[in-house]
CSV table of C-alpha atoms in Angstrom, one decimal:
chain,number,residue,atom,x,y,z
A,1,MET,CA,-11.0,0.9,-6.8
A,2,LYS,CA,-10.9,-1.8,-3.8
A,3,LEU,CA,-9.4,-0.1,-0.7
A,4,GLY,CA,-8.6,-1.4,2.6
A,5,VAL,CA,-7.4,0.3,6.0
A,6,VAL,CA,-4.6,-1.3,7.8
A,7,ILE,CA,-2.0,-1.4,10.4
A,8,PHE,CA,1.6,-2.1,9.7
A,9,PRO,CA,3.3,-3.5,12.8
A,10,SER,CA,6.8,-2.8,13.4
A,11,LYS,CA,9.7,-4.0,11.2
A,12,THR,CA,10.6,-6.7,13.6
A,13,LEU,CA,7.2,-8.3,14.0
A,14,GLN,CA,6.8,-7.9,10.1
A,15,ASP,CA,9.9,-9.9,9.5
A,16,ARG,CA,9.0,-12.4,12.2
A,17,ALA,CA,5.6,-12.9,10.6
A,18,ASN,CA,7.2,-13.2,7.2
A,19,GLY,CA,9.4,-15.9,8.3
A,20,LEU,CA,6.1,-18.0,8.6
A,21,ARG,CA,4.0,-16.3,5.9
A,22,LYS,CA,6.6,-17.1,3.3
A,23,ARG,CA,5.7,-21.0,3.8
A,24,TYR,CA,2.1,-20.7,4.9
A,25,ASP,CA,0.2,-17.7,3.4
A,26,THR,CA,-0.6,-17.4,-0.2
A,27,HIS,CA,-1.2,-13.7,0.0
A,28,TYR,CA,2.5,-13.5,1.0
A,29,ALA,CA,3.8,-11.6,-2.0
A,30,LEU,CA,0.6,-9.4,-2.3
A,31,ILE,CA,0.7,-7.2,1.0
A,32,PRO,CA,3.5,-6.9,4.3
A,33,PRO,CA,2.2,-8.4,7.2
A,34,HIS,CA,-0.5,-6.3,8.6
A,35,ILE,CA,-3.4,-5.9,11.1
A,36,THR,CA,-6.9,-5.3,9.3
A,37,LEU,CA,-8.9,-2.3,10.5
A,38,LYS,CA,-11.5,-2.3,7.5
A,39,ALA,CA,-11.4,-5.2,5.0
A,40,ALA,CA,-11.5,-4.3,1.2
A,41,PHE,CA,-14.3,-2.5,0.2
A,42,GLU,CA,-15.3,-0.8,-3.1
A,43,ALA,CA,-15.1,2.9,-3.9
A,44,LYS,CA,-15.5,5.0,-6.8
A,45,ASP,CA,-12.3,7.2,-8.1
A,46,ASP,CA,-14.4,10.4,-7.4
A,47,GLU,CA,-15.1,9.2,-3.6
A,48,MET,CA,-11.2,9.0,-2.8
A,49,GLU,CA,-11.2,12.4,-1.8
A,50,THR,CA,-14.4,12.2,0.7
A,51,ILE,CA,-12.8,9.3,2.2
A,52,VAL,CA,-9.4,10.3,2.8
A,53,GLU,CA,-11.3,13.4,4.6
A,54,GLN,CA,-13.4,10.9,6.9
A,55,LEU,CA,-10.3,8.8,7.5
A,56,ARG,CA,-8.7,12.0,8.7
A,57,LYS,CA,-11.3,12.6,11.1
A,58,VAL,CA,-11.5,8.9,12.4
A,59,ALA,CA,-7.6,9.2,12.9
A,60,ALA,CA,-8.1,12.6,14.8
A,61,GLN,CA,-10.6,10.6,17.6
A,62,VAL,CA,-8.1,8.0,18.4
A,63,GLU,CA,-4.9,8.7,20.5
A,64,PRO,CA,-1.7,6.4,19.8
A,65,PHE,CA,-1.9,3.3,21.9
A,66,THR,CA,0.2,0.1,22.5
A,67,VAL,CA,-1.0,-2.9,20.6
A,68,THR,CA,0.0,-6.5,22.2
A,69,VAL,CA,0.4,-9.4,19.7
A,70,GLY,CA,0.6,-12.8,21.2
A,71,ASN,CA,0.2,-16.5,20.6
A,72,VAL,CA,-1.0,-18.3,17.6
A,73,SER,CA,-4.4,-19.2,16.8
A,74,SER,CA,-7.1,-20.1,14.0
A,75,PHE,CA,-10.4,-19.2,12.6
A,76,TYR,CA,-11.2,-22.7,11.8
A,77,PRO,CA,-13.6,-24.0,11.1
A,78,VAL,CA,-14.9,-21.2,9.5
A,79,ASN,CA,-11.7,-21.1,7.5
A,80,ASN,CA,-8.0,-22.2,7.5
A,81,VAL,CA,-6.7,-18.9,8.7
A,82,ILE,CA,-3.8,-19.1,10.9
A,83,TYR,CA,-2.9,-15.7,12.8
A,84,PHE,CA,-1.2,-14.3,15.7
A,85,LYS,CA,-3.8,-12.8,18.1
A,86,VAL,CA,-3.9,-9.2,18.7
A,87,GLU,CA,-5.4,-7.9,22.0
A,88,LYS,CA,-8.6,-6.1,21.8
A,89,THR,CA,-7.5,-2.6,23.1
A,90,PRO,CA,-10.3,-0.1,23.4
A,91,GLN,CA,-8.5,1.8,20.5
A,92,LEU,CA,-8.6,-0.8,18.3
A,93,LEU,CA,-12.1,-1.6,18.7
A,94,GLN,CA,-12.9,2.2,18.6
A,95,LEU,CA,-11.1,2.4,15.2
A,96,ASN,CA,-13.0,-0.7,13.8
A,97,GLU,CA,-16.2,0.9,14.8
A,98,LEU,CA,-15.5,4.3,13.4
A,99,LEU,CA,-14.7,2.7,10.2
A,100,HIS,CA,-17.7,0.7,9.9
A,101,SER,CA,-20.3,3.7,10.9
A,102,GLY,CA,-21.1,6.8,9.4
A,103,TYR,CA,-20.0,7.3,5.8
A,104,PHE,CA,-18.2,4.1,5.5
A,105,PRO,CA,-19.7,0.9,4.3
A,106,GLN,CA,-21.0,-1.0,7.1
A,107,GLN,CA,-21.4,-4.5,6.5
A,108,ARG,CA,-19.0,-6.9,8.0
A,109,GLU,CA,-18.4,-10.7,7.0
A,110,TYR,CA,-17.3,-11.2,10.5
A,111,ALA,CA,-17.2,-9.7,14.0
A,112,PHE,CA,-14.1,-7.9,14.5
A,113,VAL,CA,-11.1,-10.4,15.8
A,114,PRO,CA,-8.1,-8.4,15.5
A,115,HIS,CA,-5.2,-10.6,14.3
A,116,LEU,CA,-2.3,-10.8,12.0
A,117,THR,CA,-2.5,-13.6,9.2
A,118,ILE,CA,0.4,-15.7,9.3
A,119,GLY,CA,-1.3,-18.6,7.2
A,120,GLN,CA,-4.2,-19.3,4.8
A,121,ASN,CA,-5.6,-21.4,2.0
A,122,LEU,CA,-3.9,-24.3,3.6
A,123,SER,CA,-5.2,-27.9,3.3
A,124,ASN,CA,-7.0,-29.5,6.3
A,125,ASP,CA,-4.1,-31.6,7.1
A,126,GLU,CA,-1.4,-29.0,6.6
A,127,HIS,CA,-3.7,-26.4,8.9
A,128,ALA,CA,-3.7,-28.7,11.7
A,129,ASP,CA,-0.2,-29.6,11.4
A,130,VAL,CA,1.0,-25.9,11.4
A,131,LEU,CA,-1.3,-24.9,14.0
A,132,GLY,CA,-0.3,-27.7,16.1
A,133,ARG,CA,3.2,-26.9,15.8
A,134,LEU,CA,2.9,-23.1,16.0
A,135,ARG,CA,0.7,-23.1,19.3
A,136,MET,CA,3.3,-25.0,21.4
A,137,LYS,CA,5.4,-21.8,20.9
A,138,GLU,CA,5.4,-18.3,22.8
A,139,TYR,CA,5.3,-15.3,20.9
A,140,HIS,CA,4.7,-11.7,22.5
A,141,PHE,CA,5.3,-8.6,20.9
A,142,GLU,CA,4.4,-5.1,22.5
A,143,GLN,CA,4.7,-2.0,20.4
A,144,PRO,CA,3.2,1.6,19.9
A,145,VAL,CA,1.0,2.2,16.9
A,146,ASP,CA,0.6,5.8,16.0
A,147,ARG,CA,-0.8,5.6,12.2
A,148,PHE,CA,-2.7,3.6,10.0
A,149,HIS,CA,-2.7,3.3,6.1
A,150,LEU,CA,-5.3,3.4,3.3
A,151,LEU,CA,-4.5,1.1,0.6
A,152,TYR,CA,-5.7,0.3,-2.9
A,153,GLN,CA,-5.8,-3.1,-4.7
A,154,LEU,CA,-4.2,-3.5,-8.0
A,155,GLU,CA,-5.4,-6.1,-10.8
A,156,ASP,CA,-3.1,-8.9,-9.8
A,157,GLY,CA,-4.5,-8.8,-6.2
A,158,ALA,CA,-1.5,-6.6,-4.5
A,159,TRP,CA,-1.7,-3.5,-2.5
A,160,THR,CA,-0.3,-0.2,-2.9
A,161,ALA,CA,-0.2,2.5,-0.2
A,162,TYR,CA,-2.4,5.9,-0.8
A,163,GLU,CA,-1.8,7.5,2.2
A,164,THR,CA,-0.7,7.5,5.8
A,165,PHE,CA,-3.2,9.0,8.7
A,166,LYS,CA,-1.6,9.7,12.2
A,167,LEU,CA,-3.7,9.0,15.3
A,168,GLY,CA,-4.5,11.7,17.7
A,169,LYS,CA,-5.4,15.1,17.7
A,170,ASP,CA,-2.0,16.5,16.8
A,171,GLY,CA,-1.7,13.8,14.2
A,172,ASN,CA,-2.6,15.0,10.9
B,1,MET,CA,17.0,0.2,8.5
B,2,LYS,CA,16.9,0.5,4.7
B,3,LEU,CA,14.7,3.5,3.4
B,4,GLY,CA,13.5,4.5,-0.1
B,5,VAL,CA,11.3,7.4,-1.4
B,6,VAL,CA,8.9,6.5,-4.1
B,7,ILE,CA,6.2,7.7,-6.4
B,8,PHE,CA,3.6,5.1,-7.1
B,9,PRO,CA,1.6,6.5,-10.5
B,10,SER,CA,-1.9,5.7,-11.0
B,11,LYS,CA,-3.7,2.4,-10.6
B,12,THR,CA,-4.0,2.1,-14.4
B,13,LEU,CA,-0.5,2.6,-15.2
B,14,GLN,CA,0.6,0.2,-12.3
B,15,ASP,CA,-1.8,-2.4,-13.8
B,16,ARG,CA,-0.2,-2.1,-17.0
B,17,ALA,CA,3.3,-2.1,-15.6
B,18,ASN,CA,2.4,-5.3,-13.7
B,19,GLY,CA,1.4,-7.0,-16.6
B,20,LEU,CA,5.0,-6.7,-17.9
B,21,ARG,CA,6.7,-7.1,-14.6
B,22,LYS,CA,5.1,-10.1,-13.8
B,23,ARG,CA,7.2,-11.9,-16.5
B,24,TYR,CA,10.4,-9.9,-16.6
B,25,ASP,CA,10.8,-8.3,-13.1
B,26,THR,CA,12.3,-10.4,-10.5
B,27,HIS,CA,11.3,-7.8,-7.9
B,28,TYR,CA,7.8,-8.0,-8.9
B,29,ALA,CA,6.4,-9.3,-5.6
B,30,LEU,CA,8.4,-7.1,-3.3
B,31,ILE,CA,7.1,-3.7,-4.5
B,32,PRO,CA,4.3,-2.3,-6.6
B,33,PRO,CA,5.3,-0.3,-9.7
B,34,HIS,CA,7.4,2.7,-8.8
B,35,ILE,CA,9.4,5.6,-9.8
B,36,THR,CA,12.2,6.2,-7.4
B,37,LEU,CA,13.2,9.3,-6.1
B,38,LYS,CA,15.7,8.1,-3.6
B,39,ALA,CA,17.4,4.7,-4.0
B,40,ALA,CA,17.5,2.6,-0.7
B,41,PHE,CA,19.7,4.2,2.0
B,42,GLU,CA,20.5,3.3,5.6
B,43,ALA,CA,19.0,5.0,8.5
B,44,LYS,CA,19.2,4.4,12.1
B,45,ASP,CA,15.6,4.0,14.2
B,46,ASP,CA,16.4,7.2,15.6
B,47,GLU,CA,16.8,9.2,12.7
B,48,MET,CA,13.3,8.5,11.6
B,49,GLU,CA,12.1,11.4,13.0
B,50,THR,CA,14.5,13.8,11.5
B,51,ILE,CA,13.8,12.0,8.0
B,52,VAL,CA,10.4,12.5,8.2
B,53,GLU,CA,10.5,16.1,9.3
B,54,GLN,CA,12.9,16.5,6.5
B,55,LEU,CA,10.8,14.8,4.0
B,56,ARG,CA,7.8,17.1,4.8
B,57,LYS,CA,10.0,20.1,4.2
B,58,VAL,CA,11.1,18.9,0.9
B,59,ALA,CA,7.2,18.1,-0.1
B,60,ALA,CA,6.5,21.6,0.9
B,61,GLN,CA,9.0,23.1,-1.4
B,62,VAL,CA,7.7,21.3,-4.8
B,63,GLU,CA,4.1,21.9,-6.0
B,64,PRO,CA,2.2,18.7,-7.5
B,65,PHE,CA,2.8,18.5,-11.3
B,66,THR,CA,1.9,16.1,-14.2
B,67,VAL,CA,4.0,13.2,-15.0
B,68,THR,CA,4.3,12.0,-18.5
B,69,VAL,CA,5.4,8.2,-18.9
B,70,GLY,CA,6.5,6.8,-22.4
B,71,ASN,CA,7.9,4.3,-24.5
B,72,VAL,CA,10.3,1.5,-23.3
B,73,SER,CA,14.2,1.7,-22.9
B,74,SER,CA,16.8,0.1,-21.4
B,75,PHE,CA,20.3,1.0,-19.2
B,76,TYR,CA,22.0,-1.7,-21.1
B,77,PRO,CA,25.0,-2.1,-21.0
B,78,VAL,CA,25.3,-0.8,-17.7
B,79,ASN,CA,22.9,-3.3,-16.6
B,80,ASN,CA,19.6,-5.3,-17.9
B,81,VAL,CA,16.9,-3.2,-16.7
B,82,ILE,CA,14.0,-2.5,-18.8
B,83,TYR,CA,12.0,0.7,-18.0
B,84,PHE,CA,9.1,3.0,-19.0
B,85,LYS,CA,10.8,6.4,-19.7
B,86,VAL,CA,9.7,9.1,-17.4
B,87,GLU,CA,10.0,12.6,-18.6
B,88,LYS,CA,12.6,14.8,-16.7
B,89,THR,CA,10.0,17.5,-15.4
B,90,PRO,CA,11.6,20.3,-13.2
B,91,GLN,CA,9.6,19.0,-10.2
B,92,LEU,CA,10.9,15.5,-10.6
B,93,LEU,CA,14.7,16.9,-11.0
B,94,GLN,CA,13.9,19.1,-8.0
B,95,LEU,CA,12.6,16.4,-6.0
B,96,ASN,CA,15.6,14.1,-6.7
B,97,GLU,CA,17.8,17.3,-6.0
B,98,LEU,CA,16.4,17.9,-2.8
B,99,LEU,CA,16.7,14.2,-1.7
B,100,HIS,CA,20.2,14.3,-2.2
B,101,SER,CA,21.3,17.5,-0.6
B,102,GLY,CA,21.4,18.8,2.8
B,103,TYR,CA,20.7,16.4,5.6
B,104,PHE,CA,19.9,13.2,3.2
B,105,PRO,CA,22.8,10.8,2.0
B,106,GLN,CA,24.2,12.4,-1.3
B,107,GLN,CA,26.2,9.8,-3.0
B,108,ARG,CA,24.3,8.3,-6.1
B,109,GLU,CA,25.3,5.3,-7.8
B,110,TYR,CA,24.1,6.6,-11.3
B,111,ALA,CA,22.8,10.1,-12.7
B,112,PHE,CA,19.2,10.5,-12.1
B,113,VAL,CA,17.3,9.0,-14.9
B,114,PRO,CA,13.7,9.0,-14.1
B,115,HIS,CA,12.3,5.7,-14.9
B,116,LEU,CA,9.6,3.2,-14.2
B,117,THR,CA,11.1,-0.6,-14.1
B,118,ILE,CA,9.3,-3.2,-16.0
B,119,GLY,CA,12.3,-5.9,-16.1
B,120,GLN,CA,15.5,-7.0,-14.5
B,121,ASN,CA,18.0,-9.7,-13.8
B,122,LEU,CA,17.2,-10.8,-17.3
B,123,SER,CA,19.7,-12.8,-19.3
B,124,ASN,CA,21.6,-11.0,-22.1
B,125,ASP,CA,19.5,-12.9,-24.8
B,126,GLU,CA,16.2,-12.5,-23.0
B,127,HIS,CA,16.9,-8.7,-22.4
B,128,ALA,CA,17.5,-8.4,-26.1
B,129,ASP,CA,14.5,-10.3,-27.2
B,130,VAL,CA,12.0,-8.5,-24.7
B,131,LEU,CA,13.6,-4.9,-25.4
B,132,GLY,CA,13.2,-5.3,-29.0
B,133,ARG,CA,9.6,-6.5,-28.8
B,134,LEU,CA,8.5,-3.6,-26.2
B,135,ARG,CA,10.2,-1.1,-28.2
B,136,MET,CA,8.0,-1.4,-31.0
B,137,LYS,CA,5.2,-0.6,-29.0
B,138,GLU,CA,3.7,2.8,-28.2
B,139,TYR,CA,3.2,3.8,-24.6
B,140,HIS,CA,1.9,7.1,-23.5
B,141,PHE,CA,0.6,8.1,-19.8
B,142,GLU,CA,0.4,11.5,-18.4
B,143,GLN,CA,-1.0,11.7,-14.6
B,144,PRO,CA,-1.1,14.2,-11.7
B,145,VAL,CA,1.4,13.6,-9.0
B,146,ASP,CA,0.5,15.1,-5.7
B,147,ARG,CA,2.5,13.2,-3.4
B,148,PHE,CA,5.2,10.5,-2.5
B,149,HIS,CA,6.1,7.9,-0.1
B,150,LEU,CA,8.6,6.9,2.5
B,151,LEU,CA,9.1,3.0,2.6
B,152,TYR,CA,11.2,0.7,4.6
B,153,GLN,CA,12.6,-2.9,3.7
B,154,LEU,CA,11.7,-6.0,5.3
B,155,GLU,CA,14.4,-8.7,5.7
B,156,ASP,CA,12.9,-10.7,2.6
B,157,GLY,CA,13.5,-7.5,0.4
B,158,ALA,CA,9.7,-6.5,0.1
B,159,TRP,CA,8.8,-2.9,1.2
B,160,THR,CA,6.4,-1.4,3.5
B,161,ALA,CA,4.9,2.0,3.6
B,162,TYR,CA,5.9,4.2,6.5
B,163,GLU,CA,4.4,7.5,5.6
B,164,THR,CA,2.9,9.8,3.0
B,165,PHE,CA,3.9,13.4,1.9
B,166,LYS,CA,1.7,15.6,0.2
B,167,LEU,CA,3.3,17.9,-2.3
B,168,GLY,CA,2.9,21.8,-2.2
B,169,LYS,CA,2.7,24.6,0.5
B,170,ASP,CA,-0.8,23.1,1.2
B,171,GLY,CA,0.1,19.5,1.1
B,172,ASN,CA,0.6,18.7,4.9
């Protein structure tokens, strides 16, 4: 089973992101707007219990924080992903670090650049066009984050919620 | 904000349902396959904390159980919804009852018929055709249920996970 760990930002920000994702993100229908803490990794069914236990420990170590989401950028030329920048707060870095050490699969494809994807799989021309237009706009969202979610992927690529983990010593 | 309370069945059953939903369910991209415990209801942002607290109390009152999902049926002529029948186990009825009493909005559009939707918004002809074919097949799934999820709806109709509630005295 493929698992992933994400933060879902506020409804306001999700609605805003979806207005763009609808047109530019081929994964629009597979998962709501999210900030990935740990990208898709394989786990066996009988590992779920341990993974949940480990995630609870991770959540307990990080206190709730404020996340700042800002202007549009892109991973070009690595790939044509367009995203809202997410500020590298210490808690985000800590969460990402804890989710790639100890029990968890540690390999990463890229260094951790927190982001909220709004476009992907665009042609080079479309990517340049969309990025050029969105870069001129000002975006700024600040919001509290007090939880993250463990999701699993269905055969068709869509993601389903498995469990919520509340941040902080008093979280779970 | 619109909220809903659902059970996500096992990945196996979700994959099976999605094979059909892909073709027959206009809500396919908005939410993974689910059993609705409480249909969409309105709540203000400042009610969330109380709702979560109440849901925790509901979850604690109902022990984990086995759900049996079986052959295909339809709500026709009320509407053209085609679904997998879900057995009315005491725990499902209890959950539904608790989620429509006390603090929670109590109005229901229909009596509680637990089900897992696989088709909707079909024309009368297509409904009759699909139902006729699927009714001849045998479906039987039995699986443990130990949690439910509180979801909220985005502007585009898609649902995002807010929190998981584990059933039973030792759940949360």
